[in-house]
Amino acid sequence: MRAFFTVAGLALVLAGCSGAKPEESGASEQAAAPEVSAAPVAYASLTGDAAKGEKLFMQCKACHAIEPGKNIIGPSLHGVVGRTAGQVPGFNYSPANKASGEVWSEDHLYAFIEAPQKVIPGTRMAYFGMRKPQDRADLIAYLKTVK
Ligand code: HEC
């Protein structure tokens, strides 16, 4: 019995060690991230997966409904792709959003979702941003299906 526990304990220790390695390399990748972001991934080079995007929309759901006419903390995102910024009736936008006058093209959304405050300084959208280019492409593929 004791031998069994010793072996099991050893296995745990080994599993712990091998588990630590990917984390270490992950940390060094993160340290190199500023250089990577100097060469952004072009939206046109990505193919979005709407099914994955629907799951990622969970991150937006706290503030945005996908149903038309339903505003929560943010405006409904029904049919947002191709819409001009600041146009959802009954939603009280920030002056920054309204004044941007931008059309929510796929490219523009791709940049905005990564860093809302950078694209529209002064926006009230308090969201930290979705870093992974593929995730943003998937999310946009989903948003395109909701018209
Ligand atoms: C913490 C709440 C919050 C979260 C989370 C959030 N948003 Fe927003 N969003 C807002 C608010 C508030 C506005 C209105 C901004 C303004 O008026 O400045 C907004 C505005 C927008 C707009 C502009 C809409 C228009 O009609 O001009 C888009 C596009 C948008 N959000 C997309 C997203 C997406 C996609 C996500 C998920 C990745 C997301 N948001 C997550 C709160 C949020």
Coordinates of N, CA, C and O and ligand atoms in Angstrom, one line a residue:
M1 N 0.8 -1.2 0.0 CA 0.0 0.0 0.0 C 0.9 1.3 0.0 O 0.7 2.2 -0.8
R2 N 1.9 1.2 0.9 CA 2.7 2.4 1.0 C 3.5 2.6 -0.4 O 3.6 3.8 -0.8
A3 N 3.9 1.5 -1.0 CA 4.6 1.6 -2.2 C 3.7 2.3 -3.3 O 4.1 3.1 -4.1
F4 N 2.4 1.9 -3.2 CA 1.5 2.5 -4.2 C 1.4 4.0 -4.1 O 1.5 4.7 -5.0
F5 N 1.3 4.4 -2.8 CA 1.3 5.9 -2.6 C 2.5 6.6 -3.0 O 2.5 7.7 -3.6
T6 N 3.7 5.9 -2.8 CA 4.9 6.5 -3.2 C 5.0 6.7 -4.7 O 5.3 7.8 -5.2
V7 N 4.5 5.6 -5.4 CA 4.5 5.7 -6.9 C 3.6 6.8 -7.3 O 3.9 7.6 -8.2
A8 N 2.4 6.8 -6.7 CA 1.4 7.8 -7.1 C 1.9 9.2 -6.8 O 1.8 10.1 -7.6
G9 N 2.6 9.3 -5.7 CA 3.1 10.7 -5.3 C 4.2 11.1 -6.3 O 4.2 12.2 -6.8
L10 N 5.0 10.1 -6.7 CA 6.1 10.4 -7.7 C 5.4 10.9 -9.0 O 5.9 11.8 -9.7
A11 N 4.4 10.1 -9.4 CA 3.7 10.4 -10.7 C 3.2 11.9 -10.6 O 3.3 12.6 -11.6
L12 N 2.6 12.2 -9.5 CA 2.1 13.6 -9.3 C 3.2 14.6 -9.5 O 3.0 15.7 -10.1
V13 N 4.3 14.3 -8.8 CA 5.5 15.3 -8.9 C 5.9 15.4 -10.3 O 6.1 16.5 -10.8
L14 N 6.0 14.3 -11.0 CA 6.4 14.3 -12.4 C 5.5 15.1 -13.3 O 5.8 15.9 -14.1
A15 N 4.2 14.8 -13.0 CA 3.1 15.5 -13.8 C 3.3 17.0 -13.5 O 3.1 17.9 -14.4
G16 N 3.5 17.4 -12.3 CA 3.7 18.8 -11.9 C 4.8 19.4 -12.6 O 4.7 20.5 -13.2
C17 N 5.9 18.7 -12.8 CA 7.1 19.2 -13.4 C 6.9 19.4 -14.9 O 7.1 20.5 -15.4
S18 N 6.3 18.4 -15.6 CA 6.1 18.6 -17.0 C 5.0 19.6 -17.3 O 5.0 20.3 -18.3
G19 N 4.1 19.8 -16.3 CA 3.1 20.8 -16.4 C 3.6 22.2 -16.3 O 3.1 23.1 -16.9
A20 N 4.7 22.3 -15.6 CA 5.3 23.7 -15.4 C 6.0 24.2 -16.6 O 6.1 25.4 -16.8
K21 N 6.4 23.3 -17.5 CA 7.3 23.7 -18.6 C 6.5 24.6 -19.6 O 6.9 25.7 -19.9
P22 N 5.3 24.1 -20.0 CA 4.5 25.0 -21.0 C 4.2 26.4 -20.4 O 4.3 27.4 -21.1
E23 N 4.0 26.4 -19.1 CA 3.7 27.7 -18.4 C 4.9 28.6 -18.5 O 4.8 29.8 -18.8
E24 N 6.1 28.0 -18.3 CA 7.3 28.8 -18.4 C 7.5 29.4 -19.8 O 7.8 30.6 -19.9
S25 N 7.3 28.5 -20.8 CA 7.5 29.1 -22.1 C 6.4 30.1 -22.5 O 6.6 31.0 -23.2
G26 N 5.2 29.8 -21.9 CA 4.1 30.8 -22.1 C 4.5 32.2 -21.6 O 4.3 33.2 -22.2
A27 N 5.2 32.2 -20.4 CA 5.6 33.4 -19.8 C 6.6 34.2 -20.7 O 6.5 35.4 -20.9
S28 N 7.5 33.4 -21.3 CA 8.5 34.1 -22.1 C 7.9 34.6 -23.4 O 8.3 35.6 -24.0
E29 N 6.8 33.9 -23.9 CA 6.1 34.4 -25.1 C 5.4 35.7 -24.8 O 5.4 36.6 -25.6
Q30 N 4.9 35.8 -23.6 CA 4.2 37.0 -23.2 C 5.2 38.2 -23.2 O 4.8 39.3 -23.6
A31 N 6.4 37.9 -22.7 CA 7.4 38.9 -22.6 C 7.7 39.5 -23.9 O 8.0 40.6 -24.1
A32 N 7.6 38.6 -25.0 CA 8.0 39.1 -26.3 C 6.8 39.7 -27.0 O 6.9 40.2 -28.2
A33 N 5.6 39.7 -26.4 CA 4.4 40.2 -27.1 C 4.5 41.6 -27.7 O 4.0 41.8 -28.8
P34 N 5.1 42.6 -27.0 CA 5.1 43.9 -27.7 C 5.7 43.9 -29.1 O 5.2 44.6 -29.9
E35 N 6.7 43.1 -29.3 CA 7.3 43.0 -30.6 C 6.4 42.4 -31.6 O 6.2 42.8 -32.7
V36 N 5.6 41.3 -31.1 CA 4.7 40.6 -32.0 C 3.6 41.6 -32.5 O 3.3 41.6 -33.7
S37 N 3.1 42.4 -31.6 CA 2.0 43.3 -31.9 C 2.5 44.4 -32.9 O 1.6 45.1 -33.5
A38 N 3.8 44.5 -33.1 CA 4.2 45.5 -34.1 C 3.9 45.1 -35.5 O 3.8 45.9 -36.4
A39 N 3.6 43.8 -35.7 CA 3.2 43.3 -37.0 C 1.8 42.6 -36.9 O 1.7 41.4 -36.7
P40 N 0.8 43.4 -36.9 CA -0.6 42.9 -36.6 C -1.0 42.0 -37.8 O -0.5 42.1 -38.9
V41 N -1.9 41.1 -37.4 CA -2.4 40.1 -38.3 C -3.6 40.8 -39.1 O -4.5 41.3 -38.5
A42 N -3.5 40.8 -40.4 CA -4.5 41.5 -41.2 C -5.8 40.7 -41.2 O -5.8 39.5 -41.3
Y43 N -6.9 41.4 -41.0 CA -8.2 40.8 -41.0 C -8.5 39.9 -42.2 O -9.0 38.8 -42.1
A44 N -8.1 40.4 -43.4 CA -8.3 39.8 -44.6 C -7.7 38.4 -44.7 O -8.1 37.5 -45.5
S45 N -6.6 38.2 -43.9 CA -5.9 36.9 -43.9 C -6.6 35.8 -43.1 O -6.2 34.7 -43.1
L46 N -7.7 36.2 -42.4 CA -8.3 35.2 -41.5 C -9.7 34.8 -42.0 O -10.4 35.6 -42.7
T47 N -10.1 33.6 -41.7 CA -11.4 33.1 -42.0 C -12.2 32.9 -40.6 O -11.7 32.1 -39.8
G48 N -13.3 33.6 -40.5 CA -14.0 33.4 -39.2 C -14.9 32.2 -39.2 O -15.4 31.8 -40.2
D49 N -15.1 31.7 -37.9 CA -16.0 30.6 -37.7 C -17.1 31.1 -36.8 O -17.0 31.4 -35.6
A50 N -18.3 31.2 -37.4 CA -19.4 31.8 -36.7 C -19.9 31.0 -35.5 O -20.3 31.6 -34.5
A51 N -19.7 29.7 -35.5 CA -20.1 28.9 -34.4 C -19.2 29.2 -33.2 O -19.7 29.4 -32.0
K52 N -17.9 29.4 -33.4 CA -17.0 29.7 -32.4 C -17.3 31.2 -31.9 O -17.2 31.5 -30.7
G53 N -17.6 32.0 -32.9 CA -17.9 33.4 -32.6 C -19.1 33.5 -31.7 O -19.2 34.4 -30.8
E54 N -20.1 32.7 -31.8 CA -21.3 32.7 -31.0 C -20.9 32.5 -29.5 O -21.4 33.1 -28.6
K55 N -20.0 31.6 -29.3 CA -19.5 31.3 -28.0 C -18.7 32.5 -27.4 O -18.9 32.9 -26.3
L56 N -17.9 33.1 -28.3 CA -17.1 34.2 -27.8 C -18.0 35.4 -27.5 O -17.7 36.3 -26.7
F57 N -19.2 35.5 -28.1 CA -20.1 36.6 -27.8 C -20.5 36.6 -26.3 O -21.0 37.7 -25.9
M58 N -20.3 35.5 -25.6 CA -20.5 35.5 -24.2 C -19.8 36.7 -23.5 O -20.3 37.2 -22.5
Q59 N -18.7 37.1 -24.0 CA -17.9 38.2 -23.4 C -18.6 39.5 -23.6 O -18.3 40.5 -23.0
C60 N -19.5 39.6 -24.6 CA -20.2 40.8 -24.9 C -21.6 40.9 -24.2 O -22.1 42.0 -24.0
K61 N -22.1 39.7 -23.9 CA -23.5 39.6 -23.5 C -23.8 40.3 -22.2 O -25.0 40.6 -22.0
A62 N -22.9 40.5 -21.3 CA -23.1 41.2 -20.1 C -23.7 42.6 -20.4 O -24.4 43.2 -19.6
C63 N -23.3 43.1 -21.5 CA -23.7 44.5 -21.9 C -24.5 44.6 -23.2 O -25.1 45.7 -23.4
H64 N -24.4 43.7 -24.0 CA -25.1 43.8 -25.3 C -26.0 42.6 -25.6 O -25.6 41.4 -25.5
A65 N -27.2 42.9 -26.0 CA -28.1 41.9 -26.5 C -27.9 41.8 -28.0 O -27.5 42.7 -28.7
I66 N -28.2 40.6 -28.5 CA -28.2 40.4 -30.0 C -29.5 40.6 -30.6 O -29.7 40.9 -31.8
E67 N -30.6 40.6 -29.8 CA -31.9 40.8 -30.3 C -32.1 42.3 -30.7 O -31.6 43.2 -30.1
P68 N -32.9 42.6 -31.8 CA -33.1 44.0 -32.2 C -33.8 44.7 -31.2 O -34.7 44.2 -30.5
G69 N -33.5 46.0 -31.0 CA -34.2 46.9 -30.1 C -34.0 46.7 -28.6 O -34.6 47.4 -27.8
K70 N -33.1 45.8 -28.3 CA -32.9 45.5 -26.8 C -31.6 46.1 -26.4 O -30.5 45.6 -26.7
N71 N -31.7 47.2 -25.7 CA -30.5 47.9 -25.2 C -30.3 47.5 -23.7 O -31.2 47.6 -22.9
I72 N -29.0 47.2 -23.3 CA -28.8 46.9 -21.9 C -27.8 48.0 -21.5 O -28.1 49.2 -21.6
I73 N -26.6 47.6 -21.1 CA -25.6 48.7 -20.8 C -25.0 49.3 -22.1 O -24.7 50.4 -22.2
G74 N -25.0 48.4 -23.1 CA -24.6 48.9 -24.4 C -25.8 48.7 -25.4 O -26.8 48.0 -25.0
P75 N -25.7 49.2 -26.6 CA -26.8 49.1 -27.6 C -26.9 47.7 -28.1 O -25.9 46.9 -28.1
S76 N -28.0 47.3 -28.6 CA -28.2 46.0 -29.3 C -27.2 45.9 -30.4 O -26.9 46.9 -31.2
L77 N -26.6 44.7 -30.6 CA -25.6 44.5 -31.7 C -26.3 43.8 -32.9 O -25.6 43.3 -33.7
H78 N -27.6 43.8 -32.9 CA -28.3 43.2 -34.0 C -27.9 44.0 -35.3 O -28.1 45.2 -35.3
G79 N -27.4 43.3 -36.3 CA -27.1 43.9 -37.6 C -26.1 45.0 -37.5 O -26.0 46.0 -38.3
V80 N -25.1 44.9 -36.5 CA -24.1 45.9 -36.3 C -23.1 46.0 -37.5 O -22.7 47.1 -37.8
V81 N -22.9 44.9 -38.2 CA -21.9 44.9 -39.3 C -22.5 45.8 -40.4 O -23.6 45.4 -41.0
G82 N -21.8 46.8 -40.8 CA -22.3 47.7 -41.9 C -23.1 48.9 -41.4 O -23.5 49.8 -42.2
R83 N -23.4 48.9 -40.1 CA -24.2 50.0 -39.5 C -23.3 51.2 -39.2 O -22.1 51.0 -38.8
T84 N -23.8 52.4 -39.2 CA -23.0 53.6 -38.8 C -23.1 53.7 -37.3 O -24.1 53.3 -36.6
A85 N -22.0 54.1 -36.7 CA -21.8 54.1 -35.2 C -22.9 55.1 -34.6 O -23.2 56.1 -35.3
G86 N -23.4 54.7 -33.5 CA -24.2 55.7 -32.7 C -25.7 55.8 -33.2 O -26.3 56.7 -33.0
Q87 N -26.2 54.7 -33.9 CA -27.5 54.8 -34.6 C -28.6 54.0 -33.9 O -29.8 54.1 -34.4
V88 N -28.4 53.3 -32.9 CA -29.5 52.5 -32.3 C -30.4 53.4 -31.6 O -30.0 54.1 -30.6
P89 N -31.7 53.4 -32.0 CA -32.7 54.2 -31.3 C -32.8 53.9 -29.9 O -32.8 52.8 -29.5
G90 N -32.9 55.0 -29.1 CA -33.2 54.8 -27.6 C -31.9 54.6 -26.8 O -32.0 54.4 -25.6
F91 N -30.8 54.5 -27.5 CA -29.6 54.3 -26.7 C -28.8 55.6 -26.5 O -28.6 56.3 -27.5
N92 N -28.4 55.8 -25.3 CA -27.7 57.1 -25.0 C -26.2 56.9 -25.2 O -25.5 56.6 -24.2
Y93 N -25.7 57.2 -26.4 CA -24.3 57.0 -26.7 C -23.5 58.1 -26.1 O -24.0 59.2 -25.8
S94 N -22.2 57.8 -25.9 CA -21.2 58.9 -25.5 C -21.0 59.8 -26.7 O -21.2 59.4 -27.9
P95 N -20.7 61.1 -26.4 CA -20.4 62.0 -27.6 C -19.3 61.4 -28.4 O -19.3 61.5 -29.7
A96 N -18.3 60.7 -27.8 CA -17.2 60.1 -28.6 C -17.7 59.1 -29.6 O -17.2 59.2 -30.8
N97 N -18.6 58.3 -29.2 CA -19.1 57.3 -30.2 C -19.9 57.9 -31.3 O -19.7 57.6 -32.4
K98 N -20.8 58.8 -30.9 CA -21.6 59.4 -31.9 C -20.8 60.2 -32.9 O -21.1 60.2 -34.1
A99 N -19.8 61.0 -32.4 CA -19.1 61.8 -33.2 C -18.1 61.1 -34.2 O -17.6 61.6 -35.2
S100 N -17.9 59.8 -33.9 CA -16.9 59.1 -34.7 C -17.4 58.9 -36.1 O -16.6 59.0 -37.1
G101 N -18.7 58.8 -36.3 CA -19.3 58.8 -37.6 C -18.9 57.6 -38.4 O -19.1 57.5 -39.6
E102 N -18.2 56.7 -37.8 CA -17.7 55.5 -38.5 C -18.7 54.5 -38.9 O -19.7 54.3 -38.2
V103 N -18.5 53.8 -40.0 CA -19.3 52.7 -40.3 C -18.7 51.4 -39.7 O -17.4 51.3 -39.8
W104 N -19.5 50.6 -39.1 CA -18.9 49.4 -38.5 C -18.7 48.3 -39.6 O -19.4 47.3 -39.7
S105 N -17.6 48.6 -40.3 CA -17.2 47.6 -41.3 C -16.5 46.4 -40.6 O -16.2 46.6 -39.4
E106 N -16.3 45.4 -41.2 CA -15.6 44.2 -40.5 C -14.2 44.6 -40.1 O -13.8 44.3 -38.9
D107 N -13.5 45.4 -40.9 CA -12.1 45.8 -40.5 C -12.2 46.7 -39.3 O -11.3 46.6 -38.4
H108 N -13.2 47.6 -39.3 CA -13.2 48.6 -38.2 C -13.6 47.8 -36.9 O -13.1 48.1 -35.8
L109 N -14.5 46.9 -37.0 CA -14.9 46.1 -35.8 C -13.7 45.3 -35.3 O -13.5 45.2 -34.1
Y110 N -12.9 44.8 -36.2 CA -11.8 44.0 -35.9 C -10.8 44.8 -35.0 O -10.3 44.3 -34.0
A111 N -10.6 46.0 -35.4 CA -9.7 46.9 -34.6 C -10.3 47.3 -33.3 O -9.7 47.3 -32.3
F112 N -11.6 47.7 -33.4 CA -12.3 48.2 -32.2 C -12.4 47.1 -31.1 O -12.1 47.4 -29.9
I113 N -12.7 45.9 -31.4 CA -12.9 44.9 -30.4 C -11.5 44.5 -29.7 O -11.5 44.2 -28.6
E114 N -10.5 44.8 -30.4 CA -9.2 44.5 -29.8 C -8.9 45.6 -28.7 O -8.3 45.2 -27.7
A115 N -9.2 46.8 -29.0 CA -8.8 47.9 -28.1 C -9.8 49.0 -28.2 O -9.5 50.0 -28.9
P116 N -11.0 48.9 -27.6 CA -12.1 49.9 -27.9 C -11.6 51.4 -27.6 O -11.9 52.3 -28.3
Q117 N -10.9 51.5 -26.4 CA -10.5 52.9 -26.0 C -9.5 53.5 -27.0 O -9.4 54.7 -27.1
K118 N -8.8 52.6 -27.7 CA -7.7 53.1 -28.6 C -8.4 53.6 -29.9 O -8.0 54.6 -30.5
V119 N -9.4 52.9 -30.3 CA -10.0 53.2 -31.6 C -11.0 54.4 -31.5 O -11.1 55.2 -32.3
I120 N -11.8 54.4 -30.4 CA -12.7 55.5 -30.1 C -12.3 56.0 -28.7 O -12.9 55.6 -27.7
P121 N -11.3 56.9 -28.6 CA -11.0 57.5 -27.3 C -12.2 58.1 -26.6 O -12.9 58.9 -27.3
G122 N -12.5 57.8 -25.4 CA -13.6 58.4 -24.7 C -14.9 57.5 -24.8 O -15.9 57.9 -24.3
T123 N -14.8 56.4 -25.5 CA -16.0 55.5 -25.6 C -16.3 55.0 -24.1 O -15.5 54.9 -23.3
R124 N -17.6 54.8 -23.9 CA -18.1 54.3 -22.6 C -18.0 52.8 -22.6 O -18.4 52.2 -21.6
M125 N -17.6 52.2 -23.6 CA -17.5 50.7 -23.6 C -16.3 50.3 -22.7 O -15.2 50.4 -23.2
A126 N -16.6 49.8 -21.5 CA -15.6 49.4 -20.6 C -15.3 47.9 -20.8 O -15.6 47.1 -20.0
Y127 N -14.6 47.6 -21.9 CA -14.2 46.2 -22.2 C -12.8 46.2 -22.5 O -12.3 47.1 -23.3
F128 N -12.1 45.2 -21.9 CA -10.6 45.2 -22.0 C -10.0 44.9 -23.4 O -8.9 45.2 -23.7
G129 N -10.9 44.3 -24.2 CA -10.4 44.0 -25.6 C -10.1 42.5 -25.7 O -9.7 41.8 -24.8
M130 N -10.4 42.1 -27.0 CA -10.1 40.6 -27.3 C -8.8 40.6 -28.1 O -8.8 41.1 -29.2
R131 N -7.8 40.0 -27.5 CA -6.5 40.0 -28.1 C -6.3 39.2 -29.3 O -5.6 39.6 -30.3
K132 N -6.8 38.0 -29.3 CA -6.5 37.0 -30.4 C -7.2 37.4 -31.7 O -8.4 37.4 -31.8
P133 N -6.4 37.6 -32.7 CA -6.9 37.9 -34.0 C -8.0 36.9 -34.5 O -9.1 37.3 -35.0
Q134 N -7.7 35.6 -34.3 CA -8.7 34.6 -34.8 C -10.0 34.7 -34.0 O -11.1 34.5 -34.6
D135 N -9.9 35.0 -32.7 CA -11.1 35.1 -32.0 C -12.0 36.3 -32.5 O -13.2 36.2 -32.6
R136 N -11.3 37.4 -32.8 CA -12.1 38.5 -33.3 C -12.7 38.2 -34.7 O -13.8 38.6 -34.9
A137 N -12.0 37.5 -35.5 CA -12.5 37.1 -36.8 C -13.7 36.2 -36.6 O -14.7 36.3 -37.3
D138 N -13.7 35.2 -35.7 CA -14.8 34.3 -35.4 C -16.0 35.1 -34.9 O -17.1 34.9 -35.3
L139 N -15.7 36.1 -34.0 CA -16.8 36.9 -33.5 C -17.5 37.7 -34.6 O -18.8 37.8 -34.6
I140 N -16.7 38.3 -35.5 CA -17.3 39.1 -36.5 C -18.1 38.2 -37.5 O -19.2 38.5 -38.0
A141 N -17.6 37.0 -37.7 CA -18.4 36.0 -38.6 C -19.7 35.7 -37.9 O -20.7 35.7 -38.6
Y142 N -19.8 35.6 -36.6 CA -21.1 35.4 -35.9 C -21.9 36.7 -36.1 O -23.1 36.6 -36.4
L143 N -21.4 37.8 -35.8 CA -22.2 39.1 -35.9 C -22.8 39.3 -37.3 O -23.9 39.8 -37.4
K144 N -22.1 38.8 -38.3 CA -22.6 39.0 -39.7 C -23.8 38.1 -39.9 O -24.6 38.4 -40.8
T145 N -24.0 37.1 -39.1 CA -25.1 36.2 -39.3 C -26.4 36.8 -38.7 O -27.5 36.3 -39.0
V146 N -26.2 37.8 -37.9 CA -27.4 38.3 -37.1 C -27.8 39.6 -37.7 O -27.4 40.7 -37.4
K147 N -28.7 39.5 -38.8 CA -29.2 40.7 -39.5 C -30.7 40.8 -39.4 O -31.3 39.8 -39.5
Ligands
HEC1 C1 -18.9 46.4 -19.9 C2 -19.9 46.5 -20.9 C3 -19.6 46.2 -22.4 C4 -19.0 45.0 -22.8 C5 -18.5 43.8 -22.1 C6 -19.0 45.2 -24.3 N1 -19.5 46.4 -24.6 FE1 -19.7 47.1 -26.5 N2 -20.4 48.8 -25.8 C7 -20.7 49.1 -24.5 C8 -21.2 50.4 -24.3 C9 -21.6 51.1 -23.1 C10 -21.3 51.0 -25.7 C11 -21.6 52.4 -26.1 C12 -20.3 53.1 -26.2 C13 -20.5 54.7 -26.2 O1 -21.6 55.2 -26.3 O2 -19.4 55.3 -26.1 C14 -20.8 49.9 -26.5 C15 -20.7 50.1 -27.9 C16 -20.3 49.1 -28.8 C17 -20.3 49.2 -30.2 C18 -20.7 50.4 -31.0 C19 -22.2 50.2 -31.4 C20 -22.8 51.4 -32.1 O3 -24.0 51.3 -32.4 O4 -22.1 52.3 -32.5 C21 -19.9 48.0 -30.7 C22 -19.7 47.6 -32.2 C23 -19.6 47.1 -29.6 N3 -19.9 47.8 -28.4 C24 -19.2 45.8 -29.7 C25 -18.9 45.0 -28.6 C26 -18.5 43.6 -28.7 C27 -18.3 42.9 -30.0 C28 -18.3 43.2 -27.4 C29 -17.7 41.8 -27.0 C30 -16.4 41.5 -27.5 C31 -18.6 44.3 -26.5 N4 -19.0 45.3 -27.3 C32 -18.5 44.2 -25.1 C33 -20.5 48.2 -23.4 C34 -19.9 47.0 -23.5

